[in-house]
Amino acid sequence: MRPTYPVTRDVVLVGGGHAHALVLRKWGMKPLPGARLTVITPDPTAPYTGMLPGFVAGHYARDELEIDMVRLARFAGARVVPARAIGLDRANKRVEVSGRPPIAYDVASINVGITAILPDLPGFAEHAVPAKPLGLFADRWEAYVARVENGEVAPSIAVIGCGIAGAELALAMRHRLRDRAPKIHILEERDALSGASPKARAKLNAALAEAEVTVLDGARVIEVHADCVDTKRGPVPATFIVSAAGANPQGWIADIGLEQCDGFICVDKYLRSVDDKSIFAAGDCAHMVHAPRQKAGVYAVRQAPFLHDNIRASLGAGRLREYTPQGDYLKLVSVGRQSAVADWHGLAPSGDWLWGWKDRIDRKFMDQFEELPKMEVDSHVPSDAAKGVATLVAAQPLCGGCGAKVGAGDLAEQLATLPRPARNDVARGAGDDAALLHHNGGFQTFTTDHFRGFVDDWWTLTRIAALHAMGDVWAMGGRPQAALSQLILPRMAERPQAEMLREILDAAASTFAEAGADLVGGHTSLGAELTVGFSVTGLVEQPIGLEGAQPGDRLILTKPIGTGTVLAAHMKWQARGEDVTAALASMQRSPAAAAAILAGEAHAMTDVTGFGLAGHLFGILDRADLGAELTDVPLLPGAEALSAKGHRSSLFAHNSARGDAVTGADGPHRDLLFDPQTAGGMLAAVPEGSDALAMLHDQGEPAWEIGRLVSGPVRIELA
């Protein structure tokens, strides 16, 4: 297990480009003590440029060209901020992001790539797609291929720009749709294939002619329409229009106040901004003043080790290293089928063997992100340790969120020893979702909850913790009223501590305000690890409890299950970033609207949290002496596959103690009934014939009817 050190400096990587991906991998192998690493990227994955033409041609599946940034960041011990950077506050040293408070840095690095968007071309935004950013293009291409294969549209394609990238894309698209006889035009205003050597240009032109791809020189584009492109040479029919023209900087970079060349950040031989030594830039968004080069992914890859070392050096660890790029590089251009043309110092060999070579290079590059190095875990226990220590040390690491809670059986046993409420104004005490107090002729709920960190992004953690704490209020049919925070912050230097607290309070205040409640104060202390919790009061007119369910009631669930399994796998770098992102999005969805609808319909209701769907359902069944027949229980993406591989939350064993009362086929679906949920959905028993499900769907709320209640004995039957 890695030792922890007090945080003294913040490093922020803006963007998920190739250089940053390699920096994360290298950082994970040797973290810098005292440095806290943050990655700002809007997407959980980053596509690898080199394999995009192969994907377009159908040689690679989509996931084969995606670098999993969430998994990679977890390996590096970095937090991921799932947002898009929109500015830089250099005076306060903060990166501005969309939908979030700004992120503080001591050292920042920008690696956001370029775009082929043509903002001044009429109709482009509505009817065309840029080849970069790659993720957007890949999504649009997949959708277009599906439409063509379903017979919804005849394939006609226009590629704006006939550099090497435009020709390569056109050939790849032609190969992918070869059985559909696509009509493909490349529109070039100036000299086609100007970036290639004469020999390579000749071979690429021959490949384009053989593939019946038409190159229109002097075809300056005037306007883009849904079904054609107006050019200086006349209209060109097209139902898919893509721009591979030029390399344009991200728009927000123009306003950050750094010296630029044509919109690209000017950097010195150490890859630092020439006028702000706390900011680095790499890849296509940077302009190397000391050695200008054309935009190409090879430079980002080769800059990565220098960028990594120089970031560390700027924090006091080591010396700065000069980066001197090579004068030329080998270009391997695929020609649609599994063949390629090379361009190297005027030479242009071609053939299938070059494709095989390129394929091996690309797969080797991607393998380093899939096959992350195994880090040593210190599990040594002294020979004279007390009995039982070795067993606990060797056990699965403790999960966060609701996976870190005490088991239901142990908790119930101890709660049973508490005296019954002595005060007349305490209507219900322990054992329900929340305490219920008499208040001004109605009722007030009171509840508390807290988490040790299960995700490195403390803003996201805080929002989930706040929603989770309010879940008990909503489950009893109440409205959140006021909240007090209980925060334990890790020991760190003054500025990073203040910045962490700023983000936490922003998330808390905005989440409670969204629910109509006020964050009115709390308590903050220092400890070994981050813990976020809240005590919440709410107002209730007609309380809904766990009792009251009846035979024939339908069971409605408002969120899919599987968060504990996904998070447990994420701890071990085994969950896909897309699945982790989906789980976090589910946890951040407020159940307020769904709970309000169900409160007017339900005989009994609870929120599904630490004891899992089965445990919380048993809470309803035990009070009514009923059984349940479950049919379609919704699962989070990836949860079933991870469960099948044996991934379990550390609370799973406690939750499955009543497994004998759950019948049905064994397997991952059944196991997920015992999976502890964090900020899970509402589980309600509503009368047969209730319109609750339709009402939820009408309001845009996800919800599923997962089964029905039957006469006892208490049991759960899984279909």
XYZ file of C-alpha atoms in Angstrom:
719
model
C 0.000 0.000 0.000
C 1.333 3.427 -0.938
C 2.290 5.653 1.997
C 0.411 8.947 2.199
C 2.013 12.339 2.610
C 0.553 15.754 3.417
C -0.408 17.628 0.249
C 1.584 20.799 -0.353
C 1.174 21.437 -4.101
C -1.566 21.003 -6.719
C -0.798 19.839 -10.246
C -3.615 20.121 -12.795
C -3.566 18.405 -16.187
C -6.047 20.092 -18.524
C -7.141 17.668 -21.230
C -6.761 13.988 -21.982
C -4.282 14.135 -24.856
C -1.616 11.541 -25.559
C 1.077 13.420 -23.609
C -1.074 13.588 -20.482
C -2.038 9.929 -20.751
C 1.638 8.991 -20.746
C 2.365 11.404 -17.882
C -0.359 9.726 -15.810
C 1.087 6.279 -16.438
C 4.576 7.405 -15.497
C 3.273 9.274 -12.436
C 1.449 6.193 -11.215
C 4.694 4.241 -11.256
C 6.439 6.877 -9.149
C 4.143 9.470 -7.514
C 5.681 12.675 -6.200
C 5.145 12.887 -2.408
C 3.184 16.001 -1.467
C 1.864 16.664 -4.988
C -1.874 16.269 -5.608
C -2.743 15.467 -9.210
C -5.998 16.461 -10.946
C -7.072 15.695 -14.523
C -9.748 17.846 -16.153
C -11.357 15.984 -19.057
C -15.010 15.926 -20.145
C -14.948 12.327 -21.357
C -14.029 9.103 -19.519
C -11.990 7.923 -22.512
C -9.615 9.539 -24.995
C -9.343 8.147 -28.535
C -5.888 7.337 -29.901
C -5.245 9.196 -33.156
C -3.170 6.486 -34.765
C -5.969 3.910 -34.793
C -8.816 6.178 -35.887
C -8.547 5.395 -39.633
C -8.506 1.671 -38.804
C -11.642 2.141 -36.721
C -13.344 4.090 -39.516
C -12.451 1.321 -41.966
C -13.879 -1.327 -39.636
C -10.575 -2.973 -38.660
C -10.861 -1.990 -34.976
C -13.737 -1.943 -32.506
C -14.406 1.380 -30.802
C -13.016 0.299 -27.437
C -9.721 -0.750 -29.059
C -8.798 2.876 -29.794
C -9.960 4.345 -26.477
C -7.561 5.175 -23.643
C -9.468 4.757 -20.375
C -8.656 8.036 -18.617
C -10.652 7.203 -15.473
C -8.834 3.915 -14.923
C -5.495 5.512 -15.766
C -6.097 8.373 -13.341
C -6.999 5.882 -10.614
C -3.683 4.122 -11.222
C -1.884 7.467 -10.957
C -3.675 8.432 -7.746
C -5.200 11.416 -9.550
C -8.704 12.769 -9.324
C -10.751 13.202 -12.478
C -12.866 16.321 -12.887
C -15.446 15.325 -15.543
C -15.888 18.766 -17.059
C -14.626 20.914 -19.903
C -12.035 23.627 -19.261
C -13.295 27.036 -20.372
C -10.703 29.486 -19.045
C -7.696 30.250 -16.903
C -7.622 32.635 -13.923
C -3.893 33.222 -13.796
C -4.120 35.836 -11.042
C -5.590 33.298 -8.610
C -3.988 30.279 -10.329
C -7.246 28.473 -11.058
C -8.602 26.625 -14.082
C -12.175 27.573 -14.900
C -14.445 24.666 -15.832
C -18.039 24.339 -17.000
C -20.653 23.579 -14.349
C -18.137 23.439 -11.509
C -16.180 25.798 -9.283
C -12.665 26.563 -10.593
C -9.809 24.142 -9.877
C -6.705 25.516 -8.147
C -3.205 24.787 -9.405
C 0.381 25.491 -8.501
C 1.488 23.941 -11.788
C -0.844 23.381 -14.749
C -0.324 21.595 -18.053
C -2.543 21.992 -21.124
C -2.903 19.141 -23.632
C -6.305 19.620 -25.246
C -5.447 18.944 -28.870
C -6.934 20.808 -31.801
C -10.199 20.949 -33.697
C -11.150 20.808 -37.356
C -14.297 22.844 -36.713
C -14.824 25.570 -39.320
C -16.751 28.168 -37.272
C -16.978 30.763 -40.066
C -18.383 28.379 -42.669
C -22.185 28.807 -42.979
C -24.092 25.631 -42.130
C -21.067 23.739 -40.811
C -22.231 23.570 -37.184
C -25.658 22.272 -38.191
C -24.762 19.795 -40.924
C -21.094 18.738 -40.675
C -18.725 17.136 -38.210
C -15.026 17.900 -37.620
C -12.515 15.029 -37.742
C -11.159 16.417 -34.475
C -12.008 16.126 -31.643
C -11.869 12.443 -32.435
C -14.526 11.252 -29.984
C -17.278 13.362 -31.538
C -16.330 12.240 -35.047
C -16.246 8.556 -34.023
C -19.736 8.828 -32.513
C -21.158 10.491 -35.618
C -19.473 8.027 -37.963
C -20.825 4.999 -36.096
C -24.333 6.472 -36.245
C -24.012 7.177 -39.972
C -22.786 3.667 -40.780
C -25.776 2.243 -38.895
C -28.157 4.406 -40.945
C -26.541 3.311 -44.191
C -26.639 -0.373 -43.240
C -30.295 -0.043 -42.228
C -31.122 1.425 -45.630
C -32.130 4.792 -44.191
C -29.727 6.820 -46.347
C -27.676 6.319 -49.519
C -23.952 6.734 -48.748
C -22.562 9.953 -50.206
C -19.690 11.618 -48.380
C -17.810 14.903 -48.680
C -14.422 15.368 -47.008
C -13.340 18.983 -46.682
C -9.557 19.150 -46.993
C -7.199 16.836 -48.879
C -4.157 16.699 -46.691
C -2.852 13.296 -45.685
C -5.509 13.077 -42.941
C -8.346 13.833 -45.375
C -7.169 11.254 -47.895
C -6.697 8.627 -45.187
C -10.210 9.221 -43.831
C -11.773 9.097 -47.297
C -10.065 5.786 -48.087
C -11.112 4.340 -44.725
C -14.743 5.377 -45.209
C -14.735 3.955 -48.728
C -13.465 0.614 -47.443
C -16.019 0.488 -44.609
C -18.946 1.085 -46.992
C -17.459 -0.759 -49.991
C -20.476 -3.055 -50.337
C -22.791 -0.029 -50.549
C -20.972 1.684 -53.464
C -20.500 5.008 -51.666
C -19.866 8.221 -53.577
C -17.007 10.085 -51.904
C -15.615 13.515 -52.824
C -12.613 15.269 -51.311
C -12.890 19.046 -51.547
C -9.574 20.895 -51.613
C -9.203 24.626 -52.105
C -5.460 24.588 -52.775
C -2.927 21.835 -53.498
C -4.128 18.321 -52.649
C -1.813 16.161 -50.479
C 0.609 19.063 -50.074
C 2.014 17.533 -46.858
C 3.287 14.398 -48.595
C 6.520 13.814 -50.503
C 6.211 13.482 -54.320
C 6.534 9.667 -54.237
C 4.044 9.259 -51.379
C 1.656 11.673 -53.083
C 1.736 9.626 -56.261
C 0.932 6.402 -54.413
C -1.870 8.004 -52.389
C -3.403 9.518 -55.527
C -3.288 6.070 -57.134
C -5.025 4.576 -54.074
C -7.722 7.273 -54.239
C -8.277 6.630 -57.939
C -8.482 2.864 -57.410
C -11.058 3.389 -54.645
C -13.045 5.738 -56.942
C -12.685 8.639 -54.534
C -13.019 11.908 -56.447
C -10.593 14.725 -55.560
C -11.827 18.196 -56.525
C -8.995 20.730 -56.587
C -9.942 24.387 -56.367
C -13.213 23.460 -54.688
C -13.395 26.218 -52.108
C -16.351 25.466 -49.823
C -18.941 28.246 -49.633
C -21.769 26.743 -47.562
C -22.827 23.422 -46.043
C -26.356 22.039 -46.329
C -28.004 18.890 -44.999
C -27.663 17.086 -48.342
C -24.861 18.875 -50.194
C -21.869 21.187 -50.026
C -21.787 24.372 -52.108
C -18.310 24.919 -53.567
C -16.711 27.331 -56.014
C -16.941 24.523 -58.572
C -20.615 23.879 -57.882
C -22.716 21.811 -55.429
C -21.481 18.393 -54.267
C -24.184 15.969 -52.979
C -23.392 14.512 -49.536
C -25.287 13.039 -46.611
C -22.173 12.859 -44.424
C -19.849 15.844 -44.369
C -16.575 15.858 -42.444
C -13.837 18.460 -42.135
C -10.190 17.390 -42.097
C -9.043 20.856 -43.047
C -6.302 22.487 -41.044
C -5.590 22.478 -37.337
C -7.518 25.047 -35.328
C -6.898 25.830 -31.635
C -9.550 25.376 -28.971
C -11.454 28.658 -28.764
C -11.065 29.280 -25.017
C -7.253 29.344 -25.250
C -7.379 32.709 -27.026
C -8.587 34.416 -23.836
C -6.170 33.023 -21.230
C -3.594 35.774 -21.633
C -0.620 33.636 -22.670
C 1.635 34.459 -25.623
C 0.402 32.586 -28.675
C 1.236 31.891 -32.292
C -1.866 31.590 -34.497
C -3.853 30.696 -31.371
C -1.448 28.026 -30.089
C 0.347 28.426 -26.758
C 3.992 29.410 -27.213
C 6.285 27.147 -25.175
C 10.028 27.093 -24.596
C 12.470 24.195 -24.773
C 11.140 22.932 -21.417
C 7.522 22.956 -22.737
C 6.638 25.858 -20.430
C 4.668 28.891 -21.497
C 7.181 31.527 -22.525
C 5.573 34.066 -20.184
C 4.244 31.945 -17.289
C 6.607 29.334 -15.872
C 3.828 27.651 -13.874
C 2.019 26.588 -17.049
C 3.091 23.870 -19.475
C 1.562 22.919 -22.813
C 2.120 19.911 -25.034
C 0.833 18.256 -28.154
C -1.057 20.016 -30.917
C -2.264 22.920 -28.748
C 1.349 24.055 -28.196
C 3.725 25.942 -30.493
C 7.403 25.158 -29.861
C 9.064 28.535 -30.319
C 12.552 27.018 -30.313
C 11.684 24.339 -32.905
C 8.437 24.909 -34.853
C 6.897 21.737 -36.286
C 3.704 20.716 -38.066
C 0.898 19.318 -35.923
C 1.374 15.575 -35.421
C 0.646 13.147 -32.618
C 4.193 11.786 -32.669
C 5.451 14.971 -31.040
C 2.967 14.713 -28.160
C 4.092 11.145 -27.486
C 7.771 12.071 -27.478
C 7.177 15.173 -25.375
C 5.548 13.127 -22.607
C 8.640 12.006 -20.618
C 10.067 15.536 -20.766
C 6.743 17.014 -19.670
C 6.542 14.543 -16.767
C 10.070 15.287 -15.552
C 9.714 19.051 -15.968
C 6.452 19.192 -14.025
C 8.215 17.393 -11.179
C 11.222 19.685 -11.489
C 8.981 22.756 -11.226
C 7.776 21.351 -7.896
C 11.325 20.917 -6.611
C 12.045 17.323 -7.671
C 14.891 17.078 -10.183
C 16.119 19.306 -12.974
C 14.455 20.652 -16.086
C 15.133 18.718 -19.311
C 15.291 20.297 -22.773
C 13.055 18.807 -25.452
C 14.442 18.897 -28.981
C 12.089 17.341 -31.555
C 13.374 15.295 -34.466
C 13.464 16.990 -37.854
C 11.247 14.458 -39.589
C 9.293 11.345 -38.669
C 7.997 8.211 -40.331
C 4.451 8.542 -41.626
C 2.466 5.353 -42.126
C -0.726 6.156 -44.029
C -3.392 3.461 -44.255
C -5.263 3.177 -47.553
C -8.571 1.703 -46.368
C -7.872 -1.977 -46.729
C -5.156 -3.469 -44.520
C -2.354 -1.909 -46.498
C -0.360 1.287 -46.047
C 1.976 3.788 -47.696
C 5.079 5.013 -45.856
C 6.560 8.499 -46.199
C 10.120 8.795 -44.919
C 12.836 11.137 -46.223
C 11.408 11.076 -49.732
C 10.961 7.308 -49.807
C 7.475 5.804 -50.150
C 7.345 2.017 -49.836
C 3.870 0.481 -49.673
C 2.157 -2.826 -49.069
C 0.267 -5.034 -46.659
C 3.420 -5.571 -44.578
C 3.448 -1.866 -43.707
C -0.094 -2.156 -42.359
C 1.033 -5.058 -40.167
C 3.935 -2.961 -38.920
C 1.667 0.003 -38.189
C -0.833 -2.275 -36.452
C 1.892 -3.678 -34.168
C 3.138 -0.161 -33.318
C -0.376 1.063 -32.514
C -1.316 -1.977 -30.440
C 1.934 -1.763 -28.486
C 1.171 1.868 -27.694
C -2.312 0.998 -26.463
C -1.191 -2.084 -24.528
C 0.758 0.071 -22.085
C -2.516 1.635 -20.894
C -4.351 -1.664 -20.699
C -1.579 -3.615 -18.964
C -0.768 -1.234 -16.122
C 2.209 -2.235 -13.949
C 1.339 -4.097 -10.778
C 2.385 -1.996 -7.787
C 3.814 -3.585 -4.663
C 1.454 -3.845 -1.708
C 2.962 -3.821 1.773
C 1.071 -6.528 3.675
C 3.845 -7.515 6.063
C 2.625 -8.322 9.570
C 5.119 -8.692 12.450
C 5.373 -12.208 13.891
C 4.361 -10.949 17.326
C 1.140 -9.248 16.181
C -2.086 -9.968 18.062
C -4.237 -12.877 16.874
C -6.450 -11.926 13.932
C -4.331 -9.035 12.632
C -2.955 -10.990 9.677
C -6.455 -12.045 8.606
C -7.716 -8.477 8.496
C -4.613 -7.174 6.740
C -4.960 -9.838 4.045
C -8.691 -9.159 3.601
C -10.134 -7.065 0.792
C -9.391 -3.347 1.279
C -12.238 -1.459 2.909
C -14.620 0.074 0.403
C -15.867 3.645 0.584
C -19.391 5.013 0.444
C -22.050 2.669 1.781
C -19.693 -0.250 1.206
C -17.825 0.870 4.341
C -20.813 0.610 6.667
C -21.414 -1.841 9.490
C -23.378 -4.955 8.509
C -27.156 -4.963 8.983
C -27.148 -7.874 11.431
C -24.549 -6.374 13.767
C -26.229 -2.983 13.582
C -29.724 -4.325 14.316
C -28.404 -6.302 17.282
C -26.908 -3.215 18.860
C -29.816 -0.927 18.029
C -32.120 -3.384 19.795
C -30.329 -2.555 23.053
C -31.268 1.127 22.861
C -34.073 2.220 25.196
C -37.368 3.205 23.634
C -37.782 6.967 23.170
C -38.708 8.579 26.491
C -39.812 11.921 25.068
C -43.401 12.387 23.938
C -42.319 14.394 20.915
C -40.190 11.550 19.498
C -42.616 9.595 17.316
C -40.074 7.066 15.990
C -36.490 6.360 16.891
C -33.913 3.939 15.557
C -34.974 1.282 13.067
C -36.688 3.403 10.422
C -35.178 5.518 7.672
C -34.876 8.509 9.989
C -35.987 9.697 13.390
C -39.494 11.179 13.341
C -40.367 14.035 15.678
C -43.703 15.715 16.418
C -43.485 19.310 15.196
C -46.208 22.012 15.126
C -49.037 19.603 14.437
C -46.986 17.786 11.808
C -43.681 15.962 11.830
C -40.008 16.669 11.448
C -37.449 14.104 10.366
C -33.874 14.021 11.567
C -31.115 11.913 10.010
C -27.350 11.811 9.562
C -24.897 10.040 7.291
C -21.279 10.308 6.229
C -18.787 8.686 3.830
C -15.119 8.000 3.724
C -13.958 8.899 0.242
C -14.764 6.394 -2.525
C -13.974 8.730 -5.421
C -10.995 11.069 -5.663
C -13.059 14.045 -6.822
C -14.235 15.619 -3.575
C -16.789 17.880 -5.298
C -18.552 14.813 -6.716
C -18.148 12.969 -3.407
C -19.791 15.843 -1.535
C -22.754 16.081 -3.908
C -23.355 12.341 -3.572
C -23.002 12.489 0.215
C -25.520 15.343 0.429
C -28.066 13.546 -1.768
C -27.519 10.345 0.183
C -28.094 12.105 3.501
C -31.339 13.615 2.237
C -32.483 10.221 0.943
C -33.946 9.234 4.321
C -36.019 12.425 4.402
C -37.393 11.834 0.919
C -38.038 8.151 1.689
C -40.365 9.167 4.536
C -42.295 11.547 2.289
C -40.596 14.661 3.627
C -38.935 17.791 2.286
C -35.352 18.588 3.345
C -35.143 21.635 5.577
C -31.646 22.298 6.949
C -28.276 20.591 7.071
C -25.094 20.653 9.124
C -21.856 19.317 7.659
C -19.378 16.993 9.362
C -16.063 17.128 7.522
C -12.740 15.477 8.201
C -10.002 16.841 5.945
C -6.622 15.189 5.472
C -3.623 17.076 6.759
C -2.172 19.350 4.072
C -0.677 22.773 3.482
C -2.873 25.814 3.998
C -3.679 26.673 0.363
C -4.607 23.186 -0.919
C -6.688 22.673 2.226
C -8.547 25.938 1.669
C -9.141 25.104 -1.993
C -10.481 21.654 -1.115
C -12.846 23.153 1.458
C -14.007 25.758 -1.073
C -15.018 23.063 -3.562
C -16.659 20.897 -0.882
C -18.791 23.751 0.418
C -19.762 24.784 -3.106
C -21.008 21.258 -3.849
C -22.818 21.012 -0.521
C -24.504 24.407 -0.643
C -25.636 24.026 -4.273
C -26.983 20.500 -3.724
C -28.983 21.418 -0.640
C -30.259 24.609 -2.298
C -31.415 22.536 -5.278
C -33.474 20.464 -2.813
C -34.953 23.558 -1.149
C -32.834 23.201 2.004
C -30.174 25.380 3.625
C -26.660 24.421 4.656
C -26.471 26.294 7.948
C -23.082 25.296 9.356
C -21.257 22.271 10.652
C -17.979 21.055 12.054
C -14.605 20.546 10.372
C -11.587 18.724 11.737
C -8.394 17.081 10.493
C -7.834 13.342 10.263
C -6.178 10.514 8.372
C -8.469 10.641 5.322
C -11.264 12.655 3.778
C -14.704 12.035 5.288
C -17.823 13.967 4.240
C -21.138 13.778 6.059
C -24.292 15.714 6.860
C -27.032 15.836 9.457
C -30.339 16.790 7.882
C -33.755 17.825 9.110
C -36.914 17.657 7.028
C -40.610 18.459 7.304
C -43.274 15.779 6.792
C -47.055 16.007 6.687
C -47.976 12.330 6.260
C -44.989 10.109 7.097
C -44.357 6.990 5.014
C -42.577 4.181 6.779
C -41.421 0.652 6.131
C -44.689 -0.827 7.390
C -47.961 -0.829 5.452
C -47.146 -2.953 2.406
C -49.915 -5.322 1.249
C -50.151 -8.495 -0.852
C -50.470 -7.603 -4.537
C -48.531 -4.343 -4.216
C -46.197 -3.581 -7.097
C -42.551 -2.770 -6.352
C -41.106 0.290 -8.057
C -37.380 1.131 -8.112
C -36.078 4.493 -9.347
C -32.382 3.741 -9.889
C -30.480 0.729 -11.237
C -28.269 -1.162 -8.788
C -24.594 -2.108 -8.835
C -22.693 0.876 -7.425
C -20.858 -1.187 -4.804
C -19.588 -3.692 -7.353
C -18.488 -1.022 -9.826
C -16.679 0.956 -7.116
C -15.022 -2.166 -5.700
C -13.677 -2.997 -9.160
C -12.624 0.637 -9.650
C -10.478 0.401 -6.513
C -8.508 -2.360 -8.259
C -8.346 -0.539 -11.659
C -10.622 -3.221 -13.130
C -13.750 -1.202 -13.974
C -14.152 0.574 -17.290
C -14.097 4.350 -17.002
C -17.430 4.584 -18.826
C -19.027 2.286 -16.249
C -17.570 4.241 -13.322
C -18.798 7.479 -14.883
C -22.291 6.006 -15.361
C -22.373 4.853 -11.729
C -21.307 8.283 -10.470
C -23.914 9.953 -12.686
C -26.607 7.705 -11.233
C -25.508 8.528 -7.693
C -25.610 12.250 -8.493
C -29.170 12.135 -9.811
C -31.502 13.619 -7.229
C -34.407 11.337 -6.218
C -36.481 14.296 -4.988
C -38.993 14.426 -7.841
C -39.467 10.650 -7.913
C -39.936 10.495 -4.148
C -42.556 13.263 -4.253
C -44.588 11.334 -6.828
C -44.291 8.037 -4.970
C -45.145 9.614 -1.608
C -48.718 10.103 -2.782
C -49.054 6.501 -3.954
C -46.918 4.208 -1.795
C -48.048 1.945 1.032
C -44.398 1.677 2.108
C -41.178 3.265 0.866
C -37.447 3.321 1.597
C -34.247 4.327 -0.138
C -31.883 1.584 -1.282
C -28.487 2.152 0.295
C -25.873 0.184 2.233
C -27.817 -3.029 2.891
C -28.517 -3.523 -0.809
C -31.807 -4.049 -2.605
C -32.449 -7.335 -0.792
C -31.671 -5.911 2.649
C -33.899 -2.880 2.244
C -36.672 -4.951 0.697
C -36.488 -7.281 3.696
C -37.025 -4.190 5.838
C -40.442 -3.823 4.207
C -41.256 -7.535 4.071
C -40.403 -8.214 7.733
C -42.873 -5.619 8.963
C -45.762 -6.971 6.855
C -44.880 -10.694 6.912
C -44.851 -10.788 3.107
C -42.805 -12.309 0.333
C -41.635 -10.700 -2.906
C -41.376 -11.978 -6.476
C -38.761 -10.033 -8.441
C -38.590 -10.003 -12.211
C -36.717 -7.236 -14.031
C -34.229 -5.559 -11.716
C -32.283 -2.817 -13.578
C -28.484 -2.939 -13.382
C -25.865 -0.271 -13.957
C -23.681 -0.677 -17.058
C -20.890 -3.145 -16.395
C -22.229 -4.283 -13.020
C -23.284 -7.784 -14.098
C -20.008 -8.462 -15.922
C -17.938 -7.268 -12.953
C -20.041 -9.312 -10.538
C -19.520 -12.381 -12.735
C -15.756 -11.814 -12.425
C -16.038 -11.934 -8.642
C -15.847 -8.258 -7.770
C -17.567 -7.593 -4.440
C -17.882 -4.723 -2.022
C -16.374 -5.356 1.416
C -19.947 -5.229 2.837
C -21.225 -7.945 0.498
C -20.642 -10.820 2.933
C -22.658 -9.103 5.678
C -25.473 -8.224 3.268
C -25.762 -11.792 1.980
C -26.258 -13.245 5.485
C -29.962 -13.738 4.655
C -29.167 -15.357 1.342
C -31.111 -18.494 2.282
C -34.294 -16.427 2.103
C -33.547 -15.442 -1.496
C -34.432 -18.151 -4.009
C -33.810 -18.348 -7.717
C -30.935 -19.038 -10.045
C -27.491 -18.368 -8.625
C -25.227 -16.001 -10.493
C -24.169 -12.384 -10.785
C -27.715 -11.010 -11.061
C -28.679 -12.618 -7.757
C -25.444 -11.515 -6.108
C -26.161 -7.911 -7.045
C -29.272 -7.982 -4.827
C -26.831 -7.883 -1.889
C -24.638 -5.177 -3.385
C -24.472 -2.083 -1.133
C -25.750 1.017 -2.901
C -24.585 4.563 -2.372
C -27.199 7.278 -3.004
C -29.475 4.610 -4.460
C -33.010 5.016 -5.675
C -36.379 4.878 -3.954
C -38.021 1.480 -3.438
C -41.783 1.761 -3.079
C -44.653 -0.687 -2.660
C -47.627 0.797 -4.513
C -51.155 -0.628 -4.905
C -51.909 -2.764 -7.934
C -53.395 -0.474 -10.569
C -51.521 2.593 -9.361
C -50.455 5.070 -12.043
C -47.215 5.786 -10.210
C -44.949 4.295 -12.886
C -46.650 6.225 -15.695
C -46.526 9.419 -13.622
C -42.786 8.979 -13.070
C -42.147 8.409 -16.762
C -44.297 11.414 -17.696
C -42.019 13.582 -15.549
C -38.900 12.164 -17.172
C -37.958 10.139 -14.115
C -36.347 6.729 -14.693
C -38.261 3.998 -12.880
C -38.885 0.283 -13.181
C -41.547 -2.099 -11.889
C -39.341 -4.885 -10.532
C -41.900 -7.286 -9.083
C -44.795 -7.708 -6.692
C -45.530 -8.608 -3.084
C -47.170 -11.910 -2.151
C -48.420 -13.477 1.050
C -45.792 -14.777 3.503
C -43.523 -16.347 4.528
C -40.895 -13.635 4.254
C -38.766 -14.438 1.245
C -37.538 -13.038 -2.079
C -38.023 -15.099 -5.229
C -35.875 -14.040 -8.169
C -37.253 -15.016 -11.574
